[in-house]
Amino acid sequence: MSESFTKLGINEQLTAALQKANITVPTAIQKQVIPIGLSGKDVIGQSATGTGKTLAYLLPILQKIDATKRENQAIILAPTYELAIQIQRQAEMLIDNGNLEINAAPIIGNVNIARQIEKLREKPHLIIGSSGRILELIQKKKISSQTVKTIVLDEADRLLDDQNVTSVKALIKTTLRDRQIMLFSATITPKTIERSKEFIGEFELIKATGAADVKPDIEHLFVIAEHRDKIEELRKLVRGLNVERGLVFVNKSDEIEIATAKLNFLGLKASGLHGGSEKLDRKKAIEDFRKGKVQLLVASDVAARGLDIVGVDFVFNLAMPDDPQIYLHRVGRTGRAGRSGTAFSIVAPQEKYIIEKLETSLKIKISAKYIANGQVLDSNIRRKPNSFKTKAKVK
């Protein structure tokens, strides 16, 4: 089956590395991007979250690195600590599985810079991290950007927003003009393309079709509650389901602190994950969640980018996403590493149409539940086109 990757131009070492990870069939974005990546052309790629964008650029990068040269050859930029570490892990998986003589180093802000400088003395071929810290180390002449052949912007929409665009452009300007630039995101906006034209040459625009895989071992459920009662409904669910570790999603970053405070007031152990938080605060929130010091981690989609935690048994949608792909990305945080998981959406009456939209688009069944006497029970919700009628089931 690895012939599929071979036909795209991927060499034997890397196809063997993929096989060890049980990756044998390229996704739509990989089929379209890998040949362009290997050719050295600039590319802007758009594909839904979870469709394999990371491997689409990592495979060409690793194949083109000249391991005999001790020099910095590629830089991958990511907007969050978690995403950078996730990319680093993917790179290490390929390097280890393929027995490649390639070094990759994570260089992220708000981490001890002296240790990073020590790592950079080994002249890693691949550098993965944040634009601000990498630019700082280029200016300190600890990273030689003149030898960089490829630059990737992962989640380019975020990297080219008002907060990050200045450092990204400054970093790219330190490199030679003949380098390759690849931009990727689940959403490529006209603004992102316009800003990229300041540093990208003639490029291929790839918009891959296809959605992220729906994991078969995730149970999809929902309950109905008025907006004002959603926090209390979540409390009841956490108690009734004996939740040890649950990820709670809201739609807006400014809702994180409010929801976290309310959950703690109700006696639950909750922590908020803010996209704009200091790296150490984010790290502490995630570590506390991993270690079970808090039951619930509250986040927005932006704040949770790059988050990869094994052992999340429940994902709760406190606010419903209107985009099926966002829903899929959220619920994909559970049911990892061979475990089953549960996705529970708390739906206001006026949001019920979203359930039908998700079922139709993703071809999944989202079962109705209700809470009584501390138990989560099946709800006898009968459906008509675009409407729900609720009748409590007598137990």
Coordinates of C-alpha atoms in Angstrom, one line a residue:
M1 CA 0.0 0.0 0.0
S2 CA 3.0 2.3 0.5
E3 CA 3.2 2.4 -3.3
S4 CA 0.8 5.3 -3.1
F5 CA 3.3 7.4 -1.3
T6 CA 6.1 6.1 -3.6
K7 CA 4.2 7.3 -6.6
L8 CA 4.0 10.7 -5.1
G9 CA 7.8 10.7 -5.0
I10 CA 8.4 9.8 -1.4
N11 CA 11.5 7.7 -0.9
E12 CA 11.8 4.2 0.5
Q13 CA 13.1 5.3 4.0
L14 CA 10.1 7.6 4.5
T15 CA 7.5 5.1 3.1
A16 CA 8.9 2.5 5.5
A17 CA 8.6 5.0 8.4
L18 CA 5.0 5.7 7.5
Q19 CA 4.3 1.9 7.3
K20 CA 5.6 1.5 10.9
A21 CA 3.0 4.1 11.9
N22 CA 0.3 2.3 10.0
I23 CA 0.0 5.2 7.5
T24 CA -0.3 3.6 4.0
V25 CA -2.8 5.7 2.0
P26 CA -2.2 9.4 1.3
T27 CA -5.0 11.9 2.0
A28 CA -6.3 14.3 -0.6
I29 CA -4.2 17.2 0.6
Q30 CA -1.1 14.9 0.7
K31 CA -1.7 13.7 -2.8
Q32 CA -1.8 17.3 -4.1
V33 CA 0.9 19.0 -2.0
I34 CA 3.7 16.4 -1.8
P35 CA 4.7 16.6 -5.5
I36 CA 4.7 20.4 -5.3
G37 CA 6.6 20.3 -2.1
L38 CA 9.3 18.1 -3.6
S39 CA 9.5 20.3 -6.7
G40 CA 10.5 23.4 -4.5
K41 CA 7.5 25.5 -5.7
D42 CA 5.7 27.8 -3.3
V43 CA 2.3 26.5 -2.2
I44 CA -0.8 27.7 -0.2
G45 CA -2.8 24.7 1.0
Q46 CA -6.3 24.6 2.5
S47 CA -7.8 21.5 3.9
A48 CA -10.0 20.6 6.8
T49 CA -8.5 20.0 10.2
G50 CA -7.4 16.4 10.7
T51 CA -6.8 15.7 7.0
G52 CA -3.1 15.3 7.2
K53 CA -1.6 18.7 6.4
T54 CA 1.4 18.1 8.7
L55 CA 2.6 15.1 6.8
A56 CA 1.9 16.9 3.5
Y57 CA 4.7 19.3 4.2
L58 CA 6.9 17.3 6.6
L59 CA 7.5 14.5 4.1
P60 CA 8.9 16.7 1.3
I61 CA 11.0 18.7 3.9
L62 CA 12.6 15.6 5.4
Q63 CA 13.3 14.1 2.0
K64 CA 15.0 17.2 0.7
I65 CA 17.2 17.8 3.8
D66 CA 20.9 17.0 3.1
A67 CA 21.8 15.2 6.3
T68 CA 25.5 15.4 5.4
K69 CA 25.5 19.2 6.0
R70 CA 25.4 20.5 9.5
E71 CA 23.3 23.6 8.9
N72 CA 19.8 24.9 9.4
Q73 CA 17.8 23.9 6.3
A74 CA 14.1 24.3 7.1
I75 CA 11.9 26.3 9.5
I76 CA 8.3 25.4 10.5
L77 CA 6.3 28.2 12.2
A78 CA 3.4 27.5 14.4
P79 CA 1.2 29.9 16.4
T80 CA 1.0 27.9 19.6
Y81 CA 3.3 26.0 21.9
E82 CA 1.1 22.9 21.6
L83 CA 1.0 22.9 17.9
A84 CA 4.8 23.3 17.6
I85 CA 5.3 20.3 19.9
Q86 CA 2.7 18.2 18.0
I87 CA 4.6 19.0 14.8
Q88 CA 7.9 18.1 16.5
R89 CA 6.5 14.8 17.6
Q90 CA 5.4 14.0 14.0
A91 CA 8.8 14.9 12.7
E92 CA 10.5 12.7 15.4
M93 CA 8.2 9.8 14.5
L94 CA 9.3 9.9 10.9
I95 CA 13.0 10.5 11.7
D96 CA 13.0 7.6 14.2
N97 CA 11.0 5.2 12.2
G98 CA 13.0 5.9 9.0
N99 CA 16.4 5.9 10.8
L100 CA 17.1 9.3 9.3
E101 CA 20.3 11.2 10.3
I102 CA 18.3 14.4 10.7
N103 CA 18.0 16.6 13.8
A104 CA 14.9 18.6 14.6
A105 CA 14.6 21.1 17.4
P106 CA 11.6 22.9 19.0
I107 CA 12.4 26.6 19.5
I108 CA 9.5 28.3 21.3
G109 CA 9.1 31.5 23.2
N110 CA 8.9 31.8 27.0
V111 CA 11.3 28.8 27.3
N112 CA 14.9 29.1 28.7
I113 CA 16.8 30.7 25.8
A114 CA 20.2 29.5 27.1
R115 CA 19.1 25.9 26.7
Q116 CA 17.8 26.6 23.2
I117 CA 21.1 28.2 22.3
E118 CA 22.9 25.1 23.5
K119 CA 20.6 22.9 21.3
L120 CA 21.4 25.2 18.3
R121 CA 25.1 24.5 18.6
E122 CA 24.3 21.1 17.1
K123 CA 23.0 23.0 14.0
P124 CA 19.6 21.2 13.7
H125 CA 18.5 20.7 10.1
L126 CA 14.9 21.4 11.0
I127 CA 13.6 24.1 13.4
I128 CA 10.0 24.1 14.6
G129 CA 8.5 26.9 16.7
S130 CA 7.3 30.5 17.2
S131 CA 8.3 33.3 14.9
G132 CA 9.2 35.7 17.7
R133 CA 11.8 33.4 19.4
I134 CA 13.2 32.1 16.1
L135 CA 13.6 35.7 14.8
E136 CA 15.3 36.7 18.1
L137 CA 17.8 33.8 17.7
I138 CA 18.4 34.7 14.1
Q139 CA 19.2 38.3 15.2
K140 CA 21.6 36.9 17.8
K141 CA 23.2 34.9 15.0
K142 CA 22.4 31.5 16.7
I143 CA 20.3 30.4 13.7
S144 CA 21.7 30.8 10.2
S145 CA 18.7 31.8 8.1
Q146 CA 20.9 32.1 5.0
T147 CA 21.0 28.3 4.7
V148 CA 17.3 27.8 5.1
K149 CA 15.7 26.3 1.9
T150 CA 12.1 25.9 3.1
I151 CA 9.8 27.8 5.4
V152 CA 6.3 26.5 6.4
L153 CA 3.6 28.6 8.0
D154 CA 1.2 26.1 9.8
E155 CA -2.1 27.7 10.5
A156 CA -1.2 30.6 8.3
D157 CA -4.4 32.5 9.0
R158 CA -3.3 32.9 12.6
L159 CA 0.4 33.5 11.8
L160 CA -0.5 36.3 9.5
D161 CA -3.0 38.0 11.8
D162 CA -2.4 41.5 13.2
Q163 CA -0.6 40.0 16.3
N164 CA 1.9 37.8 14.5
V165 CA 2.4 39.2 10.9
T166 CA 5.2 41.6 11.8
S167 CA 7.6 39.0 13.3
V168 CA 6.7 36.5 10.6
K169 CA 7.5 38.9 7.7
A170 CA 10.7 40.0 9.5
L171 CA 11.9 36.4 9.9
I172 CA 11.2 35.6 6.2
K173 CA 13.1 38.7 5.1
T174 CA 16.3 37.4 6.7
T175 CA 16.3 34.4 4.4
L176 CA 17.5 34.1 0.8
R177 CA 15.0 34.9 -2.0
D178 CA 15.2 31.5 -3.6
R179 CA 13.8 29.7 -0.6
Q180 CA 10.5 27.8 -0.8
I181 CA 7.5 29.0 1.2
M182 CA 4.5 26.8 2.1
L183 CA 1.4 28.1 3.8
F184 CA -1.3 25.8 5.3
S185 CA -4.6 26.3 7.2
A186 CA -8.1 24.9 7.5
T187 CA -9.3 28.3 6.4
I188 CA -7.4 30.4 3.9
T189 CA -8.9 33.9 3.8
P190 CA -8.4 36.5 1.1
K191 CA -6.6 38.6 3.7
T192 CA -4.2 35.8 4.4
I193 CA -3.4 35.4 0.7
E194 CA -3.0 39.2 0.3
R195 CA -0.6 39.4 3.1
S196 CA 1.4 36.4 1.9
K197 CA 2.0 38.1 -1.5
E198 CA 4.5 40.4 0.3
F199 CA 6.9 37.5 0.6
I200 CA 5.7 34.6 -1.5
G201 CA 6.5 34.2 -5.2
E202 CA 4.4 32.5 -7.8
F203 CA 2.4 29.9 -5.9
E204 CA 0.1 27.0 -6.4
L205 CA -3.2 27.3 -4.5
I206 CA -4.5 23.9 -3.3
K207 CA -8.0 23.5 -1.9
A208 CA -8.3 19.9 -1.0
T209 CA -11.7 18.3 -0.8
G210 CA -12.5 15.7 1.8
A211 CA -13.2 15.8 5.5
A212 CA -11.4 14.5 8.5
D213 CA -12.2 11.0 9.4
V214 CA -15.1 10.4 11.8
K215 CA -13.7 8.2 14.5
P216 CA -16.0 5.1 15.0
D217 CA -15.2 4.8 18.7
I218 CA -16.8 8.1 19.7
E219 CA -20.3 8.2 21.0
H220 CA -22.2 11.4 20.1
L221 CA -24.9 12.7 22.5
F222 CA -26.8 15.8 23.3
V223 CA -29.1 17.3 25.9
I224 CA -31.3 20.4 25.6
A225 CA -31.0 23.3 28.0
E226 CA -31.7 27.0 27.9
H227 CA -28.7 29.2 27.5
R228 CA -28.9 30.4 31.1
D229 CA -29.0 26.8 32.4
K230 CA -26.1 25.4 30.3
I231 CA -23.5 25.6 33.1
E232 CA -25.8 23.9 35.6
E233 CA -26.6 21.2 33.0
L234 CA -22.9 20.7 32.5
R235 CA -22.5 20.3 36.3
K236 CA -25.2 17.6 36.3
L237 CA -23.6 15.8 33.4
V238 CA -20.1 15.8 35.0
R239 CA -21.6 14.5 38.3
G240 CA -23.9 11.9 36.6
L241 CA -21.2 10.6 34.3
N242 CA -18.4 10.6 37.0
V243 CA -16.2 12.6 34.6
E244 CA -12.5 12.5 35.6
R245 CA -11.1 14.4 32.6
G246 CA -13.3 16.4 30.3
L247 CA -12.6 19.1 27.7
V248 CA -15.2 21.9 27.5
F249 CA -15.5 24.0 24.4
V250 CA -16.9 27.5 24.1
N251 CA -17.1 29.6 20.9
K252 CA -15.4 32.8 22.0
S253 CA -12.2 33.4 24.0
D254 CA -13.8 35.9 26.3
E255 CA -16.3 33.2 27.4
I256 CA -13.5 31.0 28.8
E257 CA -12.9 32.9 32.0
I258 CA -16.6 33.3 32.8
A259 CA -17.4 29.6 32.2
T260 CA -14.3 28.5 34.3
A261 CA -15.3 30.8 37.2
K262 CA -18.9 29.5 37.2
L263 CA -17.8 25.9 37.1
N264 CA -15.5 26.4 40.0
F265 CA -18.2 28.2 42.0
L266 CA -20.4 25.1 41.5
G267 CA -17.8 22.9 43.1
L268 CA -16.1 21.5 40.0
K269 CA -12.3 21.6 39.4
A270 CA -11.9 23.6 36.2
S271 CA -9.1 25.5 34.5
G272 CA -9.2 27.8 31.5
L273 CA -6.9 27.5 28.5
H274 CA -6.5 31.0 26.9
G275 CA -5.0 31.4 23.5
G276 CA -3.3 34.7 24.6
S277 CA -2.1 33.3 27.9
E278 CA 1.6 33.3 28.8
K279 CA 3.2 30.0 27.7
L280 CA 3.9 29.0 31.4
D281 CA 0.3 29.6 32.3
R282 CA -0.9 27.5 29.4
K283 CA 1.6 24.8 30.2
K284 CA 0.5 24.7 33.9
A285 CA -3.2 24.5 32.9
I286 CA -2.5 21.6 30.5
E287 CA -0.2 19.8 33.0
D288 CA -2.8 20.1 35.8
F289 CA -5.4 18.6 33.4
R290 CA -3.1 15.8 32.4
K291 CA -2.3 14.9 36.0
G292 CA -5.9 15.0 37.1
K293 CA -5.6 18.0 39.3
V294 CA -8.5 19.6 37.4
Q295 CA -11.5 17.7 36.0
L296 CA -12.4 20.2 33.2
L297 CA -10.3 22.2 30.8
V298 CA -12.3 25.1 29.2
A299 CA -11.1 26.3 25.9
S300 CA -12.1 28.0 22.6
D301 CA -11.1 26.5 19.3
V302 CA -8.3 29.0 18.9
A303 CA -7.0 28.3 22.4
A304 CA -7.1 24.6 21.9
R305 CA -5.1 24.6 18.6
G306 CA -2.4 22.0 18.7
L307 CA -3.7 20.5 21.9
D308 CA -3.1 16.7 22.1
I309 CA -3.9 15.0 25.4
V310 CA -4.4 11.2 25.7
G311 CA -7.0 10.1 28.2
V312 CA -9.7 12.7 27.6
D313 CA -12.9 10.6 28.0
F314 CA -15.4 13.4 27.4
V315 CA -15.6 16.4 25.2
F316 CA -18.4 18.9 26.1
N317 CA -19.8 21.5 23.7
L318 CA -21.0 24.2 26.0
A319 CA -21.5 26.4 22.9
M320 CA -22.3 24.7 19.6
P321 CA -20.0 25.1 16.6
D322 CA -21.9 25.9 13.4
D323 CA -19.2 24.3 11.2
P324 CA -19.2 20.5 11.0
Q325 CA -15.5 20.4 10.6
I326 CA -15.0 22.4 13.8
Y327 CA -17.3 19.9 15.6
L328 CA -15.3 17.0 14.2
H329 CA -12.0 18.6 15.3
R330 CA -13.4 19.2 18.8
V331 CA -14.7 15.7 19.4
G332 CA -11.6 14.2 17.9
R333 CA -9.8 15.2 21.2
T334 CA -11.4 12.1 22.8
G335 CA -11.2 8.5 21.7
R336 CA -7.5 8.6 21.2
A337 CA -4.8 5.9 21.5
G338 CA -7.3 3.1 21.1
R339 CA -9.7 4.3 23.8
S340 CA -13.4 5.1 23.3
G341 CA -14.8 8.5 24.0
T342 CA -18.0 10.5 24.4
A343 CA -18.9 13.8 22.8
F344 CA -21.7 15.6 24.7
S345 CA -23.3 18.8 23.3
I346 CA -25.5 21.0 25.4
V347 CA -28.0 22.5 23.0
A348 CA -30.3 25.5 23.5
P349 CA -33.8 25.0 21.9
Q350 CA -32.9 27.5 19.1
E351 CA -29.7 25.6 18.4
K352 CA -31.3 22.2 17.7
Y353 CA -31.1 22.6 14.0
I354 CA -27.3 22.3 14.3
I355 CA -27.7 18.7 15.5
E356 CA -29.5 17.8 12.3
K357 CA -27.0 19.7 10.3
L358 CA -24.1 17.8 11.9
E359 CA -25.8 14.4 11.5
T360 CA -26.5 15.0 7.8
S361 CA -23.1 16.5 7.0
L362 CA -20.9 14.0 9.0
K363 CA -23.2 11.0 8.6
I364 CA -23.3 10.3 12.3
K365 CA -26.0 9.7 14.9
I366 CA -26.2 12.1 17.8
S367 CA -28.5 10.6 20.4
A368 CA -30.7 12.6 22.7
K369 CA -30.3 12.3 26.5
Y370 CA -31.8 14.0 29.6
I371 CA -30.8 14.1 33.2
A372 CA -33.0 12.9 36.1
N373 CA -32.1 12.1 39.7
G374 CA -28.4 12.3 38.9
Q375 CA -28.7 9.8 36.0
V376 CA -28.2 10.4 32.3
L377 CA -31.1 8.7 30.5
D378 CA -32.3 8.2 27.0
S379 CA -34.7 10.9 25.8
N380 CA -37.7 10.1 23.7
I381 CA -37.2 13.1 21.4
R382 CA -39.2 12.6 18.2
R383 CA -38.1 14.4 15.1
K384 CA -39.8 16.0 12.2
P385 CA -38.1 18.0 9.5
N386 CA -36.4 21.0 11.1
S387 CA -38.2 20.5 14.4
F388 CA -38.0 18.6 17.7
K389 CA -40.7 17.6 20.1
T390 CA -39.6 16.5 23.5
K391 CA -41.4 14.0 25.7
A392 CA -39.7 12.8 28.8
K393 CA -39.4 9.1 28.9
V394 CA -40.9 7.5 32.1
K395 CA -38.4 5.3 33.9

